[in-house]
Amino acid sequence: MPDTIENTTRALRLGIAGPVGVGKSSLIATLCRALADELALGVITNDIYTDEDARFLRSEGVLDPDRIRAVETGACPHTAIRDDVTANLLAAEDLERDFAPLDLVVIESGGDNLTATFSPALVDAQVFVLDVAGGGDVARKGGPGIGRADLLVVNKTDLAPHVGVDVDRMVADASAARDGRAVVALSRTDPASVAELRGWVLGVLATFRAGQHVAQDPGPMAPHFHADDTAPGGGYVHDHAGGAPAHTH
């Protein structure tokens, strides 16, 4: 169980994960706009070779630019949020030291697939993000992030009429895949959905400050393929559950 003293002296760390293009950065911008007047915030972004997500958030003017830090992972995005979280932990500690006291540090994963999860050694709670443009059936496909993250966000619901997605059905499928865990259907243009997301974050923060929040581990990532020209068959299958990667033929 997390140490109660630690919970009351450092910021809540909230991970945001999901596939490329689902709107993780815009969700963080929306969250910052909704909370910046009442909470002291910091953001850490993860990209493989660039700081593009951090530059986007700075350009949005949602926070003091110095409160937005970038980690260049140099490897597959989930490595820095699941396997070796050192760079992100150091970034979070530096941010909290520079702007103490912070209430919330949001850590954005680089865009990944449906299996991405954060280590509970890095974040206290995690949000997995899908969007309607990815298809109405993607929520029921499951996976560790979809099934067991603290919150699932179905994003960009304002686009649903343009991509032929039934949002109510997608949310119902998501709720079934999650055994009733929290799901928010979100559009940054819909104040009610933004308020729902804000309320969820404030609820988790209150529980954390009371020393009652226990970080959950959604479980290791499902096996997935890494391209590698030096490996037999052009790559290898990896599951982030420990041990050497299994080469594929």
mmCIF file of C-alpha atoms in Angstrom:
data_model
loop_
_atom_site.group_PDB
_atom_site.id
_atom_site.type_symbol
_atom_site.label_atom_id
_atom_site.label_comp_id
_atom_site.label_asym_id
_atom_site.label_seq_id
_atom_site.Cartn_x
_atom_site.Cartn_y
_atom_site.Cartn_z
ATOM 1 C CA MET A 1 0.000 0.000 0.000
ATOM 2 C CA PRO A 2 1.365 3.486 -0.787
ATOM 3 C CA ASP A 3 2.845 5.369 2.137
ATOM 4 C CA THR A 4 0.344 7.862 3.571
ATOM 5 C CA ILE A 5 3.019 10.451 4.395
ATOM 6 C CA GLU A 6 4.322 10.334 0.826
ATOM 7 C CA ASN A 7 0.794 10.763 -0.512
ATOM 8 C CA THR A 8 0.312 13.989 1.425
ATOM 9 C CA THR A 9 3.681 15.538 0.553
ATOM 10 C CA ARG A 10 4.028 14.966 -3.174
ATOM 11 C CA ALA A 11 1.825 15.502 -6.194
ATOM 12 C CA LEU A 12 -0.572 12.935 -7.538
ATOM 13 C CA ARG A 13 0.995 11.465 -10.671
ATOM 14 C CA LEU A 14 -1.526 10.703 -13.411
ATOM 15 C CA GLY A 15 -0.548 8.728 -16.513
ATOM 16 C CA ILE A 16 -2.240 9.253 -19.885
ATOM 17 C CA ALA A 17 -1.771 6.457 -22.436
ATOM 18 C CA GLY A 18 -3.332 5.341 -25.700
ATOM 19 C CA PRO A 19 -2.658 4.808 -29.399
ATOM 20 C CA VAL A 20 -1.201 7.419 -31.712
ATOM 21 C CA GLY A 21 -3.660 10.126 -32.714
ATOM 22 C CA VAL A 22 -6.366 9.593 -30.102
ATOM 23 C CA GLY A 23 -5.893 13.103 -28.703
ATOM 24 C CA LYS A 24 -3.827 12.542 -25.552
ATOM 25 C CA SER A 25 -2.103 15.923 -25.809
ATOM 26 C CA SER A 26 -5.338 17.788 -26.504
ATOM 27 C CA LEU A 27 -6.973 15.965 -23.579
ATOM 28 C CA ILE A 28 -4.143 17.153 -21.313
ATOM 29 C CA ALA A 29 -4.584 20.705 -22.620
ATOM 30 C CA THR A 30 -8.304 20.472 -21.853
ATOM 31 C CA LEU A 31 -7.599 19.126 -18.375
ATOM 32 C CA CYS A 32 -5.099 21.907 -17.660
ATOM 33 C CA ARG A 33 -7.615 24.555 -18.710
ATOM 34 C CA ALA A 34 -10.229 22.982 -16.453
ATOM 35 C CA LEU A 35 -7.979 22.713 -13.378
ATOM 36 C CA ALA A 36 -5.286 25.405 -13.602
ATOM 37 C CA ASP A 37 -7.287 27.942 -11.597
ATOM 38 C CA GLU A 38 -7.536 25.657 -8.575
ATOM 39 C CA LEU A 39 -4.552 23.294 -8.735
ATOM 40 C CA ALA A 40 -0.807 23.651 -9.197
ATOM 41 C CA LEU A 41 -0.017 21.518 -12.249
ATOM 42 C CA GLY A 42 2.942 20.111 -14.130
ATOM 43 C CA VAL A 43 3.134 17.991 -17.296
ATOM 44 C CA ILE A 44 5.700 15.532 -18.628
ATOM 45 C CA THR A 45 5.455 14.329 -22.213
ATOM 46 C CA ASN A 46 7.148 11.331 -23.817
ATOM 47 C CA ASP A 47 8.261 11.125 -27.452
ATOM 48 C CA ILE A 48 10.830 8.827 -28.994
ATOM 49 C CA TYR A 49 13.076 11.399 -30.685
ATOM 50 C CA THR A 50 11.407 14.809 -30.296
ATOM 51 C CA ASP A 51 9.715 17.119 -27.813
ATOM 52 C CA GLU A 52 6.790 17.777 -30.159
ATOM 53 C CA ASP A 53 4.021 17.041 -27.662
ATOM 54 C CA ALA A 54 5.596 19.366 -25.106
ATOM 55 C CA ARG A 55 5.918 22.098 -27.751
ATOM 56 C CA PHE A 56 2.256 21.655 -28.672
ATOM 57 C CA LEU A 57 1.159 22.079 -25.059
ATOM 58 C CA ARG A 58 3.378 25.113 -24.580
ATOM 59 C CA SER A 59 1.927 26.678 -27.731
ATOM 60 C CA GLU A 60 -1.577 26.163 -26.329
ATOM 61 C CA GLY A 61 -0.701 28.401 -23.394
ATOM 62 C CA VAL A 62 -2.319 26.083 -20.860
ATOM 63 C CA LEU A 63 0.512 26.378 -18.315
ATOM 64 C CA ASP A 64 3.715 28.263 -17.682
ATOM 65 C CA PRO A 65 5.985 26.709 -20.368
ATOM 66 C CA ASP A 66 8.571 25.739 -17.732
ATOM 67 C CA ARG A 67 5.975 23.498 -16.087
ATOM 68 C CA ILE A 68 5.878 21.320 -19.226
ATOM 69 C CA ARG A 69 8.876 19.002 -19.536
ATOM 70 C CA ALA A 70 9.739 16.557 -22.319
ATOM 71 C CA VAL A 71 11.348 13.125 -22.048
ATOM 72 C CA GLU A 72 12.869 11.744 -25.248
ATOM 73 C CA THR A 73 12.667 8.009 -24.700
ATOM 74 C CA GLY A 74 14.916 6.922 -27.580
ATOM 75 C CA ALA A 75 13.021 3.616 -27.722
ATOM 76 C CA CYS A 76 9.505 2.238 -28.034
ATOM 77 C CA PRO A 77 7.223 4.521 -26.016
ATOM 78 C CA HIS A 78 6.069 1.985 -23.473
ATOM 79 C CA THR A 79 9.640 1.210 -22.387
ATOM 80 C CA ALA A 80 9.915 4.504 -20.480
ATOM 81 C CA ILE A 81 6.523 4.144 -18.779
ATOM 82 C CA ARG A 82 6.641 0.438 -18.004
ATOM 83 C CA ASP A 83 10.106 -1.162 -18.079
ATOM 84 C CA ASP A 84 12.624 1.474 -17.011
ATOM 85 C CA VAL A 85 10.770 4.487 -15.650
ATOM 86 C CA THR A 86 13.899 6.234 -14.368
ATOM 87 C CA ALA A 87 13.848 9.136 -16.846
ATOM 88 C CA ASN A 88 10.204 9.905 -16.090
ATOM 89 C CA LEU A 89 10.654 9.585 -12.332
ATOM 90 C CA LEU A 90 13.580 11.993 -12.429
ATOM 91 C CA ALA A 91 11.606 14.419 -14.593
ATOM 92 C CA ALA A 92 8.665 14.287 -12.153
ATOM 93 C CA GLU A 93 10.934 14.823 -9.155
ATOM 94 C CA ASP A 94 12.712 17.740 -10.861
ATOM 95 C CA LEU A 95 9.391 19.337 -11.760
ATOM 96 C CA GLU A 96 8.080 19.004 -8.224
ATOM 97 C CA ARG A 97 11.295 20.395 -6.749
ATOM 98 C CA ASP A 98 11.298 23.378 -9.097
ATOM 99 C CA PHE A 99 7.638 24.281 -8.550
ATOM 100 C CA ALA A 100 6.868 22.914 -5.095
ATOM 101 C CA PRO A 101 4.256 22.330 -4.001
ATOM 102 C CA LEU A 102 2.458 20.806 -6.989
ATOM 103 C CA ASP A 103 -0.913 19.127 -6.713
ATOM 104 C CA LEU A 104 -0.867 17.106 -9.928
ATOM 105 C CA VAL A 105 1.766 15.923 -12.412
ATOM 106 C CA VAL A 106 0.350 14.541 -15.653
ATOM 107 C CA ILE A 107 2.631 12.129 -17.527
ATOM 108 C CA GLU A 108 1.760 11.506 -21.165
ATOM 109 C CA SER A 109 2.969 8.317 -22.801
ATOM 110 C CA GLY A 110 4.210 8.403 -26.338
ATOM 111 C CA GLY A 111 1.566 7.080 -28.736
ATOM 112 C CA ASP A 112 1.390 3.316 -28.502
ATOM 113 C CA ASN A 113 -0.981 0.444 -29.156
ATOM 114 C CA LEU A 114 -3.873 -1.005 -27.191
ATOM 115 C CA THR A 115 -1.580 -2.804 -24.754
ATOM 116 C CA ALA A 116 0.241 0.190 -23.232
ATOM 117 C CA THR A 117 0.184 0.488 -19.442
ATOM 118 C CA PHE A 118 2.148 2.505 -16.891
ATOM 119 C CA SER A 119 4.130 0.978 -14.076
ATOM 120 C CA PRO A 120 2.552 1.753 -10.680
ATOM 121 C CA ALA A 121 6.088 2.701 -9.649
ATOM 122 C CA LEU A 122 5.696 5.753 -11.911
ATOM 123 C CA VAL A 123 2.056 6.836 -11.653
ATOM 124 C CA ASP A 124 -0.598 6.645 -8.984
ATOM 125 C CA ALA A 125 -3.495 6.393 -11.442
ATOM 126 C CA GLN A 126 -3.757 6.000 -15.189
ATOM 127 C CA VAL A 127 -6.127 7.000 -17.943
ATOM 128 C CA PHE A 128 -6.371 5.103 -21.208
ATOM 129 C CA VAL A 129 -7.635 7.064 -24.213
ATOM 130 C CA LEU A 130 -9.472 5.870 -27.326
ATOM 131 C CA ASP A 131 -11.158 8.019 -29.940
ATOM 132 C CA VAL A 132 -14.217 7.506 -32.088
ATOM 133 C CA ALA A 133 -12.189 7.873 -35.284
ATOM 134 C CA GLY A 134 -10.406 4.630 -34.407
ATOM 135 C CA GLY A 135 -13.668 2.741 -34.887
ATOM 136 C CA GLY A 136 -16.668 1.998 -32.728
ATOM 137 C CA ASP A 137 -15.573 -1.599 -32.170
ATOM 138 C CA VAL A 138 -12.153 -0.869 -30.694
ATOM 139 C CA ALA A 139 -13.419 -0.546 -27.106
ATOM 140 C CA ARG A 140 -14.678 -4.122 -26.986
ATOM 141 C CA LYS A 141 -11.372 -5.498 -28.256
ATOM 142 C CA GLY A 142 -10.013 -5.117 -24.736
ATOM 143 C CA GLY A 143 -6.430 -5.209 -23.554
ATOM 144 C CA PRO A 144 -4.792 -4.225 -20.260
ATOM 145 C CA GLY A 145 -5.244 -0.471 -20.719
ATOM 146 C CA ILE A 146 -8.825 -0.638 -21.941
ATOM 147 C CA GLY A 147 -9.858 -3.204 -19.379
ATOM 148 C CA ARG A 148 -8.069 -2.122 -16.214
ATOM 149 C CA ALA A 149 -6.862 1.482 -16.353
ATOM 150 C CA ASP A 150 -8.417 3.619 -13.635
ATOM 151 C CA LEU A 151 -10.363 5.550 -16.287
ATOM 152 C CA LEU A 152 -11.116 4.974 -19.959
ATOM 153 C CA VAL A 153 -11.798 8.061 -22.065
ATOM 154 C CA VAL A 154 -13.674 7.748 -25.361
ATOM 155 C CA ASN A 155 -12.404 10.936 -26.969
ATOM 156 C CA LYS A 156 -13.506 13.225 -29.819
ATOM 157 C CA THR A 157 -17.170 12.325 -29.513
ATOM 158 C CA ASP A 158 -18.051 15.414 -31.571
ATOM 159 C CA LEU A 159 -16.576 13.592 -34.581
ATOM 160 C CA ALA A 160 -18.843 10.557 -34.209
ATOM 161 C CA PRO A 161 -21.464 11.655 -36.794
ATOM 162 C CA HIS A 162 -18.689 12.128 -39.338
ATOM 163 C CA VAL A 163 -17.173 8.671 -38.864
ATOM 164 C CA GLY A 164 -20.365 6.667 -38.421
ATOM 165 C CA VAL A 165 -19.866 5.738 -34.762
ATOM 166 C CA ASP A 166 -22.626 5.278 -32.199
ATOM 167 C CA VAL A 167 -21.084 6.823 -29.068
ATOM 168 C CA ASP A 168 -23.630 5.277 -26.688
ATOM 169 C CA ARG A 169 -22.867 1.813 -28.070
ATOM 170 C CA MET A 170 -19.112 2.416 -27.875
ATOM 171 C CA VAL A 171 -19.393 3.527 -24.248
ATOM 172 C CA ALA A 172 -21.592 0.520 -23.419
ATOM 173 C CA ASP A 173 -19.033 -1.806 -25.022
ATOM 174 C CA ALA A 174 -16.266 -0.082 -23.075
ATOM 175 C CA SER A 175 -18.149 -0.421 -19.796
ATOM 176 C CA ALA A 176 -18.689 -4.119 -20.448
ATOM 177 C CA ALA A 177 -15.004 -4.624 -21.271
ATOM 178 C CA ARG A 178 -14.104 -2.844 -18.030
ATOM 179 C CA ASP A 179 -16.545 -4.657 -15.716
ATOM 180 C CA GLY A 180 -18.162 -1.352 -14.840
ATOM 181 C CA ARG A 181 -14.975 0.667 -14.208
ATOM 182 C CA ALA A 182 -15.228 4.374 -15.017
ATOM 183 C CA VAL A 183 -15.690 5.507 -18.632
ATOM 184 C CA VAL A 184 -15.966 9.119 -19.800
ATOM 185 C CA ALA A 185 -17.192 10.074 -23.276
ATOM 186 C CA LEU A 186 -15.306 13.305 -23.944
ATOM 187 C CA SER A 187 -15.312 16.175 -26.370
ATOM 188 C CA ARG A 188 -13.273 19.254 -25.597
ATOM 189 C CA THR A 189 -16.168 21.259 -27.086
ATOM 190 C CA ASP A 190 -18.694 19.763 -24.640
ATOM 191 C CA PRO A 191 -18.539 21.451 -21.218
ATOM 192 C CA ALA A 192 -20.510 18.695 -19.489
ATOM 193 C CA SER A 193 -18.035 15.990 -20.513
ATOM 194 C CA VAL A 194 -15.072 18.181 -19.556
ATOM 195 C CA ALA A 195 -16.685 18.738 -16.158
ATOM 196 C CA GLU A 196 -17.078 14.963 -15.762
ATOM 197 C CA LEU A 197 -13.375 14.426 -16.476
ATOM 198 C CA ARG A 198 -12.445 17.243 -14.094
ATOM 199 C CA GLY A 199 -14.633 15.750 -11.365
ATOM 200 C CA TRP A 200 -13.042 12.330 -11.770
ATOM 201 C CA VAL A 201 -9.522 13.754 -11.417
ATOM 202 C CA LEU A 202 -10.485 15.808 -8.361
ATOM 203 C CA GLY A 203 -12.055 12.719 -6.800
ATOM 204 C CA VAL A 204 -8.880 10.681 -7.267
ATOM 205 C CA LEU A 205 -6.807 13.570 -5.894
ATOM 206 C CA ALA A 206 -8.981 13.792 -2.786
ATOM 207 C CA THR A 207 -8.602 10.060 -2.140
ATOM 208 C CA PHE A 208 -4.847 10.311 -2.718
ATOM 209 C CA ARG A 209 -4.477 13.226 -0.305
ATOM 210 C CA ALA A 210 -6.384 11.279 2.321
ATOM 211 C CA GLY A 211 -3.854 8.468 2.029
ATOM 212 C CA GLN A 212 -6.549 6.076 0.828
ATOM 213 C CA HIS A 213 -5.557 5.669 -2.817
ATOM 214 C CA VAL A 214 -3.781 2.470 -3.846
ATOM 215 C CA ALA A 215 -2.063 2.492 -7.230
ATOM 216 C CA GLN A 216 -3.333 -0.374 -9.376
ATOM 217 C CA ASP A 217 -1.253 -2.305 -11.880
ATOM 218 C CA PRO A 218 -3.295 -3.066 -15.023
ATOM 219 C CA GLY A 219 -0.894 -5.910 -15.681
ATOM 220 C CA PRO A 220 1.937 -6.415 -18.145
ATOM 221 C CA MET A 221 1.467 -5.476 -21.750
ATOM 222 C CA ALA A 222 0.176 -8.145 -24.087
ATOM 223 C CA PRO A 223 2.742 -9.671 -26.452
ATOM 224 C CA HIS A 224 3.497 -7.387 -29.383
ATOM 225 C CA PHE A 225 5.893 -7.282 -32.324
ATOM 226 C CA HIS A 226 9.007 -5.103 -32.589
ATOM 227 C CA ALA A 227 10.548 -4.711 -36.038
ATOM 228 C CA ASP A 228 14.296 -5.364 -36.025
ATOM 229 C CA ASP A 229 16.241 -5.995 -39.218
ATOM 230 C CA THR A 230 18.968 -7.773 -37.244
ATOM 231 C CA ALA A 231 16.578 -10.357 -35.781
ATOM 232 C CA PRO A 232 15.515 -13.572 -37.494
ATOM 233 C CA GLY A 233 12.271 -12.980 -39.335
ATOM 234 C CA GLY A 234 12.705 -9.223 -39.200
ATOM 235 C CA GLY A 235 11.737 -8.700 -35.575
ATOM 236 C CA TYR A 236 10.753 -10.177 -32.269
ATOM 237 C CA VAL A 237 7.738 -10.588 -30.026
ATOM 238 C CA HIS A 238 7.984 -8.919 -26.631
ATOM 239 C CA ASP A 239 5.558 -8.897 -23.684
ATOM 240 C CA HIS A 240 7.277 -6.683 -21.057
ATOM 241 C CA ALA A 241 6.678 -9.401 -18.504
ATOM 242 C CA GLY A 242 10.361 -10.113 -18.005
ATOM 243 C CA GLY A 243 12.841 -12.407 -19.632
ATOM 244 C CA ALA A 244 14.438 -12.266 -23.034
ATOM 245 C CA PRO A 245 12.369 -11.384 -26.086
ATOM 246 C CA ALA A 246 11.164 -14.275 -28.184
ATOM 247 C CA HIS A 247 12.361 -14.049 -31.772
ATOM 248 C CA THR A 248 9.774 -14.663 -34.436
ATOM 249 C CA HIS A 249 10.169 -16.396 -37.796
#
